[in-house]
PDB file of C-alpha atoms in Angstrom:
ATOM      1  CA  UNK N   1      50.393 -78.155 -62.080  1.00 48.00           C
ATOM      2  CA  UNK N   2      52.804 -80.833 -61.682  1.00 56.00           C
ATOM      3  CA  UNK N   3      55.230 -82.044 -64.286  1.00 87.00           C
ATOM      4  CA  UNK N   4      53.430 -84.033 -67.134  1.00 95.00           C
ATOM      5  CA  UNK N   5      54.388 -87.509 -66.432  1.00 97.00           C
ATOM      6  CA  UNK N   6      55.351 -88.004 -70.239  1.00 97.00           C
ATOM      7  CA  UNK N   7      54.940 -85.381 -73.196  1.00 97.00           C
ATOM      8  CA  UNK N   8      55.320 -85.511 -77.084  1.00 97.00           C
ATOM      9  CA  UNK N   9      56.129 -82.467 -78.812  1.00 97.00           C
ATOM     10  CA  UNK N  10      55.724 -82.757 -82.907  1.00 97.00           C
ATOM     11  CA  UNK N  11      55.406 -85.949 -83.209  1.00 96.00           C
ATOM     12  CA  UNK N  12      55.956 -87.385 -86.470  1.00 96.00           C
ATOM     13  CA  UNK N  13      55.866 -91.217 -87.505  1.00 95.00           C
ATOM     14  CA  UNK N  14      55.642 -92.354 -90.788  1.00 90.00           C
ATOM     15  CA  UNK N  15      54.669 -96.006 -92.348  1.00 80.00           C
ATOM     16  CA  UNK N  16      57.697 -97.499 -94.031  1.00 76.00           C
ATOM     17  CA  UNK N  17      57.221 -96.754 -97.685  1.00 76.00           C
ATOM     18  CA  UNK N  18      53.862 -94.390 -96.849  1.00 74.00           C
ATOM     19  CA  UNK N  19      53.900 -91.402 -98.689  1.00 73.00           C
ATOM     20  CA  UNK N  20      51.818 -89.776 -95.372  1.00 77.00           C
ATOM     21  CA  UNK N  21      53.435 -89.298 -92.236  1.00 82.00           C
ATOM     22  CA  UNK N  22      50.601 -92.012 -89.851  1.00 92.00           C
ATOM     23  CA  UNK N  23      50.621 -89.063 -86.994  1.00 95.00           C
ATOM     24  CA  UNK N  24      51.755 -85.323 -87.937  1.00 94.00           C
ATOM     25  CA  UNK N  25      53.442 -82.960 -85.374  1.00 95.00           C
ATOM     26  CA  UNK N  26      50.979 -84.340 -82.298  1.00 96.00           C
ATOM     27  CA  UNK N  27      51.605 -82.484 -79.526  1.00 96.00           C
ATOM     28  CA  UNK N  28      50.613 -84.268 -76.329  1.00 96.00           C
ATOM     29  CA  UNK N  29      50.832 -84.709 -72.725  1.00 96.00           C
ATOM     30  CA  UNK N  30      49.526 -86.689 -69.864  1.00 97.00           C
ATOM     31  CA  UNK N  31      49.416 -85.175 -65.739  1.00 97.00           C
ATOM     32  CA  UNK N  32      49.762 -87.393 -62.837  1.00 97.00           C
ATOM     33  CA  UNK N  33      46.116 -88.942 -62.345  1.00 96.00           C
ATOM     34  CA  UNK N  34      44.399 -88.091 -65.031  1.00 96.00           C
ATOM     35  CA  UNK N  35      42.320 -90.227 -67.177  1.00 96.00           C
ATOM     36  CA  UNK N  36      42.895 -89.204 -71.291  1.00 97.00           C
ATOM     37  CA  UNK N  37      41.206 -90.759 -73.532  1.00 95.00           C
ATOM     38  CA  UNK N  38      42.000 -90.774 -77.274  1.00 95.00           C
ATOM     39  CA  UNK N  39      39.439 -91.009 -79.673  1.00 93.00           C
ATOM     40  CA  UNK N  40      39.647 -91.332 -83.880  1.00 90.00           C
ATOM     41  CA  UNK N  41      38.465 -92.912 -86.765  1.00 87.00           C
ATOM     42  CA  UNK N  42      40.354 -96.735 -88.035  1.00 84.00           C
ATOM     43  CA  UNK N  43      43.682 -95.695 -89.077  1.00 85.00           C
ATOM     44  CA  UNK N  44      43.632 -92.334 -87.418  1.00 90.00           C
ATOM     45  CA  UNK N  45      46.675 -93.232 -85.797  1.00 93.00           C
ATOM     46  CA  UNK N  46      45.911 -94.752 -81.895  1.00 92.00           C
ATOM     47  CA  UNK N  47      47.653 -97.221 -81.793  1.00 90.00           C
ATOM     48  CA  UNK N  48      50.725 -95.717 -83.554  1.00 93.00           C
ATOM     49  CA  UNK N  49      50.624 -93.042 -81.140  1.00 95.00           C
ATOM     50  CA  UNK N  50      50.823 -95.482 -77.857  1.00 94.00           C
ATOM     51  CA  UNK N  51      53.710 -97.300 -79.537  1.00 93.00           C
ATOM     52  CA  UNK N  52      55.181 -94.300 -80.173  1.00 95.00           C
ATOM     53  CA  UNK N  53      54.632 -93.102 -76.526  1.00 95.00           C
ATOM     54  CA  UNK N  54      56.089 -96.450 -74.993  1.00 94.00           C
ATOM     55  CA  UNK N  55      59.255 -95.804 -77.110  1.00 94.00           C
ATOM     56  CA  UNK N  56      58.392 -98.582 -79.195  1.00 93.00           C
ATOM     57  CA  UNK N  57      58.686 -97.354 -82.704  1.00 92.00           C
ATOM     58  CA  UNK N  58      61.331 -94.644 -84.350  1.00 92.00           C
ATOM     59  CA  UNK N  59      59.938 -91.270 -84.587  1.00 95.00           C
ATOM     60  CA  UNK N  60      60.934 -89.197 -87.768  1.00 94.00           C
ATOM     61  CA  UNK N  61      60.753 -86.022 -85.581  1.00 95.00           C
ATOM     62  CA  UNK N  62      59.532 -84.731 -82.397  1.00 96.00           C
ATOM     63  CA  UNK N  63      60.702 -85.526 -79.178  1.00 96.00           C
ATOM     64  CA  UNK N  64      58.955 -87.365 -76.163  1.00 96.00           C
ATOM     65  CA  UNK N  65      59.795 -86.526 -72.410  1.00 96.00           C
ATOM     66  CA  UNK N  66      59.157 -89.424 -69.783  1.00 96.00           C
ATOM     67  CA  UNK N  67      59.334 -88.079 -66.825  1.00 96.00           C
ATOM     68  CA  UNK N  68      62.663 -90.134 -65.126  1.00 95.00           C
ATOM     69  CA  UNK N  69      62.043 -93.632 -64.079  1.00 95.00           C
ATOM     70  CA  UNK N  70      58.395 -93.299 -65.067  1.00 96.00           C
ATOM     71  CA  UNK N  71      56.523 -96.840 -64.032  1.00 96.00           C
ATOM     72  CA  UNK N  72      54.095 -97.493 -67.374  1.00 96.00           C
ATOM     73  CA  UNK N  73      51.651-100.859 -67.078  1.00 96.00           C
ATOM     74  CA  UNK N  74      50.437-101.696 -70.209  1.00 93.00           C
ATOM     75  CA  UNK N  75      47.495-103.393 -71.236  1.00 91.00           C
ATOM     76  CA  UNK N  76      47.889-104.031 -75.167  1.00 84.00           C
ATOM     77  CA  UNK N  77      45.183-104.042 -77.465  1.00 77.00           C
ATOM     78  CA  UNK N  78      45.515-108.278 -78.336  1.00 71.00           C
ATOM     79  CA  UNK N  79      47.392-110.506 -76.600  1.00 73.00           C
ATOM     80  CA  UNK N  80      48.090-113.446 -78.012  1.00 68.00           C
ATOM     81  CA  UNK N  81      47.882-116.795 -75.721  1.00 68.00           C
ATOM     82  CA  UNK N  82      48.402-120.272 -77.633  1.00 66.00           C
ATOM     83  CA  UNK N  83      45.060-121.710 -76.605  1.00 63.00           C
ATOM     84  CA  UNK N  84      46.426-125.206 -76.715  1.00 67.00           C
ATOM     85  CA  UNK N  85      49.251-123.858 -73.838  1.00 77.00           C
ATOM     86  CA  UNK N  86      47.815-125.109 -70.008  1.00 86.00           C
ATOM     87  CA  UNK N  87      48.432-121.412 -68.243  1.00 92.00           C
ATOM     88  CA  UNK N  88      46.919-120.600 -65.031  1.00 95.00           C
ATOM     89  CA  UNK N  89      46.181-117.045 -64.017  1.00 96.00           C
ATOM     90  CA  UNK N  90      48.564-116.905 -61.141  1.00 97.00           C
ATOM     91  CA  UNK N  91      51.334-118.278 -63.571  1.00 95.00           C
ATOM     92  CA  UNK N  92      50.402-115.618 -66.093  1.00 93.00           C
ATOM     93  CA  UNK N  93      51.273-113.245 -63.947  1.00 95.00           C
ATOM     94  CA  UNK N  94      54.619-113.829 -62.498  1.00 94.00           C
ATOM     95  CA  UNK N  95      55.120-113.182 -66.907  1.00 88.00           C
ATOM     96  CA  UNK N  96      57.755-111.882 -67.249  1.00 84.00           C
ATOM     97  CA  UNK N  97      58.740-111.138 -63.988  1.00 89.00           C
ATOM     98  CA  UNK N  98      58.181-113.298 -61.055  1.00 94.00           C
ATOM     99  CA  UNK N  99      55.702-111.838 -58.371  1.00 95.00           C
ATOM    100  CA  UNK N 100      54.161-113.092 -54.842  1.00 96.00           C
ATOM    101  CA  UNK N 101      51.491-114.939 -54.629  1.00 96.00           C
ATOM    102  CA  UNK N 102      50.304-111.857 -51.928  1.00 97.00           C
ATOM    103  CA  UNK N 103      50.982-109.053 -54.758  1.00 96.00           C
ATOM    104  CA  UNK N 104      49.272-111.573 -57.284  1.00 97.00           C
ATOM    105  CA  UNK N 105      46.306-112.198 -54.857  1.00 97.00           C
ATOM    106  CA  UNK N 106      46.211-108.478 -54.083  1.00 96.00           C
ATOM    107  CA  UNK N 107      46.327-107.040 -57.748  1.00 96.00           C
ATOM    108  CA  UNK N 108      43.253-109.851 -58.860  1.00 97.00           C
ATOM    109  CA  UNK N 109      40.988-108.023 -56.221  1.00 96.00           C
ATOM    110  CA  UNK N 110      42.054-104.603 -56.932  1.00 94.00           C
ATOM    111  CA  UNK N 111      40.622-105.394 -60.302  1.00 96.00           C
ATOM    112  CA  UNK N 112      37.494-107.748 -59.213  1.00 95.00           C
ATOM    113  CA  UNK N 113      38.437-111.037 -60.133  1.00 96.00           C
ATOM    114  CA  UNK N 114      40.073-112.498 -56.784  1.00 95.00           C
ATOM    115  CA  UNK N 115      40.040-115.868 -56.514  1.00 95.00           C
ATOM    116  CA  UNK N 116      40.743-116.708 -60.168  1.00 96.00           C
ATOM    117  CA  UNK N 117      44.813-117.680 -59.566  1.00 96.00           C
ATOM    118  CA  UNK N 118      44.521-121.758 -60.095  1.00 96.00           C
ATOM    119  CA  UNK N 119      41.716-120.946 -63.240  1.00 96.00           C
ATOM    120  CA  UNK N 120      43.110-121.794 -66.490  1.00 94.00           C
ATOM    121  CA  UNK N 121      43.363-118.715 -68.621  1.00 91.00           C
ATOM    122  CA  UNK N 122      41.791-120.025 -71.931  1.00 89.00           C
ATOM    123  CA  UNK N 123      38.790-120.709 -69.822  1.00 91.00           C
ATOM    124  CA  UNK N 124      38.111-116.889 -68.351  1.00 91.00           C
ATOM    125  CA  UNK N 125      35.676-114.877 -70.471  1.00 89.00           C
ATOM    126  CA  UNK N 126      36.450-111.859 -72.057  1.00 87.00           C
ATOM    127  CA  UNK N 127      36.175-110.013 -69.417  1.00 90.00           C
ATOM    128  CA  UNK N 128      37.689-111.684 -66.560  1.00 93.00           C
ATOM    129  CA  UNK N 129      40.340-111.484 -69.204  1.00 91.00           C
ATOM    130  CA  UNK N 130      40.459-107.589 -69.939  1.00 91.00           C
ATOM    131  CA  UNK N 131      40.781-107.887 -65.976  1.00 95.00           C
ATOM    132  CA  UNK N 132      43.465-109.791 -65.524  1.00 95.00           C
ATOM    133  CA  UNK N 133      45.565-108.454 -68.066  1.00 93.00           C
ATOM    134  CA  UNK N 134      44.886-104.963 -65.802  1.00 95.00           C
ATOM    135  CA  UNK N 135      45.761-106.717 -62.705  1.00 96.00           C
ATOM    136  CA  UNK N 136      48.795-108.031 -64.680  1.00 95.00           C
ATOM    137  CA  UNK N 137      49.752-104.286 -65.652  1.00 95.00           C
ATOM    138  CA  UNK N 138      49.099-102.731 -61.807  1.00 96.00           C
ATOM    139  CA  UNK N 139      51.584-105.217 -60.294  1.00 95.00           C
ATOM    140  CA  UNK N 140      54.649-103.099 -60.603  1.00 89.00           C
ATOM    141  CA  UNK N 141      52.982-100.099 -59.102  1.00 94.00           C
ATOM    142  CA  UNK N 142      52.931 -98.085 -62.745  1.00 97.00           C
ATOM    143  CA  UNK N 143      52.620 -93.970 -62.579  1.00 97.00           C
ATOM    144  CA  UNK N 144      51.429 -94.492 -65.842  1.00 98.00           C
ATOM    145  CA  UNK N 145      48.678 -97.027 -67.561  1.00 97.00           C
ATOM    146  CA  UNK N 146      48.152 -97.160 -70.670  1.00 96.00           C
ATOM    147  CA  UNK N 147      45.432 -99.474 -72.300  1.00 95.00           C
ATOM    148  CA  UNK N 148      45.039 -99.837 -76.247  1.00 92.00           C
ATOM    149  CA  UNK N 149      41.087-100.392 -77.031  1.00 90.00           C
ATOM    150  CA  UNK N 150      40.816-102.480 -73.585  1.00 90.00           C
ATOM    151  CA  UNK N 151      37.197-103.629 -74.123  1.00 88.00           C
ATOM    152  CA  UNK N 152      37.047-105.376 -77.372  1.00 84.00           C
ATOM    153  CA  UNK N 153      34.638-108.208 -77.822  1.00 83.00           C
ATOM    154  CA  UNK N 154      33.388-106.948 -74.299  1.00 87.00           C
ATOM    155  CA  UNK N 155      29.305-106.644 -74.656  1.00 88.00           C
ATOM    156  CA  UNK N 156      27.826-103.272 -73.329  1.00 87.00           C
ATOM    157  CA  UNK N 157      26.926-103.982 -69.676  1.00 89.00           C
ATOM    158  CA  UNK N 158      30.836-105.203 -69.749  1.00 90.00           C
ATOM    159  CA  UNK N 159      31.625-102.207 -71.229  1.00 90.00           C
ATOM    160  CA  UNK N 160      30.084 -99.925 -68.679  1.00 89.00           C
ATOM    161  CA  UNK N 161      31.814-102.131 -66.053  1.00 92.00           C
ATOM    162  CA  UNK N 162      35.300-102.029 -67.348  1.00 92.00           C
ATOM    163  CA  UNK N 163      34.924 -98.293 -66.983  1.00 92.00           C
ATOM    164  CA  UNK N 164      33.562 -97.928 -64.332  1.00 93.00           C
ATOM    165  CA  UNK N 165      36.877-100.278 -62.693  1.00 95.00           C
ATOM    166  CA  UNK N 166      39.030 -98.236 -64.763  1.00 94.00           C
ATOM    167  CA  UNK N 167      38.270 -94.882 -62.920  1.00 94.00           C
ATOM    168  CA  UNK N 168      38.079 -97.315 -59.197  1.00 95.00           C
ATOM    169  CA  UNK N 169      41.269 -98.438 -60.040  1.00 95.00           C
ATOM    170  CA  UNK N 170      42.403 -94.435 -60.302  1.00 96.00           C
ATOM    171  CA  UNK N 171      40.633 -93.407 -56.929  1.00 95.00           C
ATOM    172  CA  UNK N 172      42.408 -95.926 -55.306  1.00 93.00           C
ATOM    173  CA  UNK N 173      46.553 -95.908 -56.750  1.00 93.00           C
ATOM    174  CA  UNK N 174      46.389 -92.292 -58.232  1.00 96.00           C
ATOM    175  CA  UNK N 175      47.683 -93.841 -61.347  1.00 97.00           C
ATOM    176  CA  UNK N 176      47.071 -91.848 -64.605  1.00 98.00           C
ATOM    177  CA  UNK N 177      45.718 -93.565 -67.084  1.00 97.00           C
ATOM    178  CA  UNK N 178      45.816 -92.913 -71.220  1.00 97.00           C
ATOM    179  CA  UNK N 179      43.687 -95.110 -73.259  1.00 95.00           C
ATOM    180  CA  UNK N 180      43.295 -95.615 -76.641  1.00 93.00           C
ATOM    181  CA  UNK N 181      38.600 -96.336 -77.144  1.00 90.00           C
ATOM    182  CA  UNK N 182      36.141 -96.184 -79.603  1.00 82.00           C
ATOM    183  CA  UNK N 183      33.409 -96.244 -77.243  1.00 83.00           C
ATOM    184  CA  UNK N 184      32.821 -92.855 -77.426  1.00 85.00           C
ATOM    185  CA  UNK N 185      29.548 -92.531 -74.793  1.00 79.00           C
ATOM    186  CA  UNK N 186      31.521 -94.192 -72.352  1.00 81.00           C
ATOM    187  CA  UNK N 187      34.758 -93.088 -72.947  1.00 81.00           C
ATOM    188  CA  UNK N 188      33.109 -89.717 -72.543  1.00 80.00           C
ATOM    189  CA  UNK N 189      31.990 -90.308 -69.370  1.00 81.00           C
ATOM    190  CA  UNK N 190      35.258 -91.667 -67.852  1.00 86.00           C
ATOM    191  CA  UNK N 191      37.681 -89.466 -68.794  1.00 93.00           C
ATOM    192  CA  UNK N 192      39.132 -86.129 -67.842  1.00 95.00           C
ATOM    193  CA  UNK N 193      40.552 -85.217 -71.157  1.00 96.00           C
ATOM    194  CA  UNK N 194      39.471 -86.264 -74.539  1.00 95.00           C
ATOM    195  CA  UNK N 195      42.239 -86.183 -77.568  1.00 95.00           C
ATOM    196  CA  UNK N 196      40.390 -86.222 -80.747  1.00 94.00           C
ATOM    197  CA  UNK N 197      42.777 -88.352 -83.519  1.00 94.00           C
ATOM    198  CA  UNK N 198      43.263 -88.112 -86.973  1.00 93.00           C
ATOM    199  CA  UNK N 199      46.681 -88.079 -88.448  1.00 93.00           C
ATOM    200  CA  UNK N 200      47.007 -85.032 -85.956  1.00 93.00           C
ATOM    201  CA  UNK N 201      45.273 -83.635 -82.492  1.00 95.00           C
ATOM    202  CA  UNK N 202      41.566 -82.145 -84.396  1.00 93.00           C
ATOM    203  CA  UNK N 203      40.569 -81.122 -81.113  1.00 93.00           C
ATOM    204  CA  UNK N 204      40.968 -81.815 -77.236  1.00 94.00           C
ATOM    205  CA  UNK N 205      39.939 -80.629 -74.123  1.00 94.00           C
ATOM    206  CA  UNK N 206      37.188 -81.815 -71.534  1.00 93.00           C
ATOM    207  CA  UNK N 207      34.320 -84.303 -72.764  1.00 91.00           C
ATOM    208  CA  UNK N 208      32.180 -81.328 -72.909  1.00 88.00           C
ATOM    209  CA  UNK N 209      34.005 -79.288 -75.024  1.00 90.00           C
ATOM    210  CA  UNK N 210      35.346 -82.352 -77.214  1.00 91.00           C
ATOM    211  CA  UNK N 211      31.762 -83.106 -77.677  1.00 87.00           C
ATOM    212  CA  UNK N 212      30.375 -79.765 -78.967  1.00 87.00           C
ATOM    213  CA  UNK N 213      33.827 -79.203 -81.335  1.00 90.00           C
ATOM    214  CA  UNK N 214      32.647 -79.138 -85.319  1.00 91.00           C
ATOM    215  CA  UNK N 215      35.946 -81.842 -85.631  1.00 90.00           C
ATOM    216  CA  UNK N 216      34.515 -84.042 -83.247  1.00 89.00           C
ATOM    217  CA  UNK N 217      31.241 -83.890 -84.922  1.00 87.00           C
ATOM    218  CA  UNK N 218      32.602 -84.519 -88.416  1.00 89.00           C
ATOM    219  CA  UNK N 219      34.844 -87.083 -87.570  1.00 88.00           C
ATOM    220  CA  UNK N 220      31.690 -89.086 -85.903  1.00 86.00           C
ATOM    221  CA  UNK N 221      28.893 -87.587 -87.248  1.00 82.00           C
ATOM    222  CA  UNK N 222      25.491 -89.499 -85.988  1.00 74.00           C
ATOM    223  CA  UNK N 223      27.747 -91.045 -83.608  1.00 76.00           C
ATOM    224  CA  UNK N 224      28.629 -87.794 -81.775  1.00 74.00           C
ATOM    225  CA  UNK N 225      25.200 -86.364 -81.509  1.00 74.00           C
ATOM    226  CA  UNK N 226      24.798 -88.980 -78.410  1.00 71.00           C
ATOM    227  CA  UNK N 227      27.442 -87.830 -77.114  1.00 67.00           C
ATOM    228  CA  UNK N 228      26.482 -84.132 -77.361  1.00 65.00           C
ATOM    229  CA  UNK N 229      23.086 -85.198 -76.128  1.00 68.00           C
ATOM    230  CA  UNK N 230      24.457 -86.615 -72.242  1.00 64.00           C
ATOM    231  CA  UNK N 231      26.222 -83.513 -72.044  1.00 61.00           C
ATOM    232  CA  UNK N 232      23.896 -80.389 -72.840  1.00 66.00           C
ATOM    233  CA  UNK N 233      21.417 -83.215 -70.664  1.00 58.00           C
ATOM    234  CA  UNK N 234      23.701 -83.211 -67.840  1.00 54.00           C
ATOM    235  CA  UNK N 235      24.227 -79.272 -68.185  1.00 51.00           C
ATOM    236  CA  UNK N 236      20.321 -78.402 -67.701  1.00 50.00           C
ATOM    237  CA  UNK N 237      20.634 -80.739 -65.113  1.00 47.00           C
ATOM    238  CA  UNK N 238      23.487 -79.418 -63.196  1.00 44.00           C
ATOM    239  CA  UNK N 239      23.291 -75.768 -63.708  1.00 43.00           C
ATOM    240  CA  UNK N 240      22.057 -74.908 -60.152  1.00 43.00           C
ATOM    241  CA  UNK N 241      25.165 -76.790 -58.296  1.00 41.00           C
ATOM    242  CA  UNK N 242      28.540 -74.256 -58.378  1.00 41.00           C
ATOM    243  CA  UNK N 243      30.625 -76.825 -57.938  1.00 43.00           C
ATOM    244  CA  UNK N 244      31.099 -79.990 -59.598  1.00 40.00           C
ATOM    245  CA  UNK N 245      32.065 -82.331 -57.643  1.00 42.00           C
ATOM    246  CA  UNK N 246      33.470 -85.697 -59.647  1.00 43.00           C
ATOM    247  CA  UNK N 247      30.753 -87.917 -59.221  1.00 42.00           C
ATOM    248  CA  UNK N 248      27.710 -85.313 -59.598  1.00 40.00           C
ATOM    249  CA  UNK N 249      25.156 -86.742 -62.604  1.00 41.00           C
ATOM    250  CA  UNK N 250      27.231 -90.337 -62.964  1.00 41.00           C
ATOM    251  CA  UNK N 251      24.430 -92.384 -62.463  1.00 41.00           C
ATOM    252  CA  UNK N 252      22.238 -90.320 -64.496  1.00 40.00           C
ATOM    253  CA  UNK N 253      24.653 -90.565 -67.161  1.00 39.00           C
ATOM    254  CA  UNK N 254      24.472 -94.427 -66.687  1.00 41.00           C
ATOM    255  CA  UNK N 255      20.708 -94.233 -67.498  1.00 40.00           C
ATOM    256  CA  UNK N 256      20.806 -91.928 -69.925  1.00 40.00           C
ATOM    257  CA  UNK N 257      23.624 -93.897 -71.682  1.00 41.00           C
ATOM    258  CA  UNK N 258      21.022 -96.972 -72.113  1.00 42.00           C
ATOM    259  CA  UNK N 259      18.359 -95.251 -74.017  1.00 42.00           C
ATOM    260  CA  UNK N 260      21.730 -94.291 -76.491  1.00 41.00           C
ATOM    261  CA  UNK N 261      23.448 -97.511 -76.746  1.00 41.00           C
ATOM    262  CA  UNK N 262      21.482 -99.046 -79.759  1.00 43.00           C
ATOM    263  CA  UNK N 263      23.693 -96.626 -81.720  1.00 40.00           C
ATOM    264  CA  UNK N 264      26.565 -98.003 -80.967  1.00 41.00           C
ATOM    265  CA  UNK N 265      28.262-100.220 -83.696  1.00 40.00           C
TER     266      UNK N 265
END
C-alpha cells in the first residue's frame, strides 16, 4: 500500500460557541486513486470535514498528514459568480492563476465540454457548470480532488453522468478523488470506499459492506434499502465470476438504478 496521500487522526472541530464538538475524533485517510465517498445526514459534518482536510479551519485536536507538496483541485460545494459580471469560460479559468489557452482547451475536453471557452458563464446550465468548475480544478494536475456535493440542482440523468465523468476522469489522470454526496445509489456505485458521517466515522468500508452496516441503515432508513437492494442484486448476479474485475455489473447497476430513483428526494 502506498502512503495515504493525506490522513486525519482524531479529528476534532468544534462550532464557535457549540457546546458539541461538529466532528469527534474522525479518523480518516485517502490512497492514491481511490474514489471515497462520504455520506451523512444535514449537519453530520461533510462539509466541516473537507474544510478541515484542506487546512481551512482550526482543529481543536487531531492532526492531519498531507503527504508533501500534495496537488488538491477543489471543486466547492457553491460558487458564487455575480450574474450581472460578463465572464467567459476561458477567462474563468485562468482564475486565479493564469493558464494556456492549450491546458484550458485540453482540461474542457477531459471533462466533456470542449468548445465552451468564448461561452459566457451565466449562460451554461448546471451542468456544463459542475463541468467546468472540474475542468477548472484538473488544470494544475491535482493528486488529490476533492468535490463538496458536486451535483446539486443537477436532475438524475445529470446525475448519473457526472459520475460516470467522475470515475473517466480517474481512469485517465490516476487522481484520487474524495467527495462529499448525498446521492447515495450513485455514490454507491462510483466509489471505492464509503465513509458513513455523523459527528464521527459510524461505519466505512466498501459500498457493499457500507450498505448492509445497521449504522448505515439507521442513518438512511428507507433510503438505504435501495441501496442494499443493487448490491445483494449484483451479488446473485456475480457469484459465478472469481474475479471482479472494475467494470463487471456497471451497466446493470445503471438499469437497476432507474427502477430505484423515484425514491430519491
Amino acid at each position: 500500500m502506498s502512503a495515504a496521500l493525506i490522513e486525519a487522526r482524531g479529528l476534532t472541530v468544534s462550532h464557535p460557541g457549540g457546546d458539541l464538538p461538529v466532528l469527534n475524533h474522525i479518523d480518516m485517510h485517502i490512497n492514491p486513486a481511490e474514489i471515497v465517498t462520504v455520506v451523512g445526514p444535514n449537519g453530520s459534518g461533510k462539509s466541516t470535514l473537507v474544510r478541515a482536510l484542506l487546512g481551512q479551519i482550526a482543529l481543536d485536536a487531531g492532526r492531519i498528514q498531507r503527504l508533501a507538496g500534495l496537488r488538491i483541485g477543489y471543486v466547492p460545494q457553491r460558487v458564487h459568480i455575480e450574474r450581472a459580471m460578463p465572464m467567459t469560460v476561458r477567462r474563468f479559468l485562468s482564475l486565479p492563476k493564469r493558464v494556456s489557452d492549450a491546458d484550458a482547451a485540453a482540461a474542457l475536453e477531459r471533462t466533456g465540454v470542449e468548445g465552451l471557452q468564448a461561452r459566457q458563464i451565466v449562460s451554461l446550465s448546471g451542468g456544463q457548470f459542475q463541468r467546468v468548475l472540474l475542468a477548472r480544478a484538473l488544470l494544475n494536475d491535482p493528486q488529490l480532488l476533492v468535490l463538496d456535493e458536486p451535483t446539486q440542482g443537477l436532475d438524475q440523468p445529470g446525475i448519473v453522468a457526472f459520475y460516470k465523468l467522475i470515475e473517466e476522469v480517474r481512469a485517465q489522470t490516476g487522481v484520487a478523488i474524495l467527495m462529499v454526496s448525498h446521492d447515495l445509489l450513485v455514490v454507491m456505485r462510483a466509489s471505492d470506499r464509503v465513509i458513513c458521517l455523523n459527528g464521527h466515522v459510524c461505519c466505512e468500508g466498501t459500498p457493499q459492506a457500507v450498505s448492509a452496516a445497521p449504522a448505515y441503515r439507521a442513518l438512511f432508513g428507507a433510503e438505504s434499502q435501495g441501496t442494499l437492494a443493487l448490491y445483494r442484486h449484483h451479488h446473485d448476479h456475480d457469484h459465478d465470476h472469481v474475479a471482479h474485475d472494475a467494470h463487471s455489473g456497471h451497466d446493470h447497476a445503471h438499469d437497476h438504478h432507474h427502477h430505484h430513483h423515484h425514491q430519491q428526494g
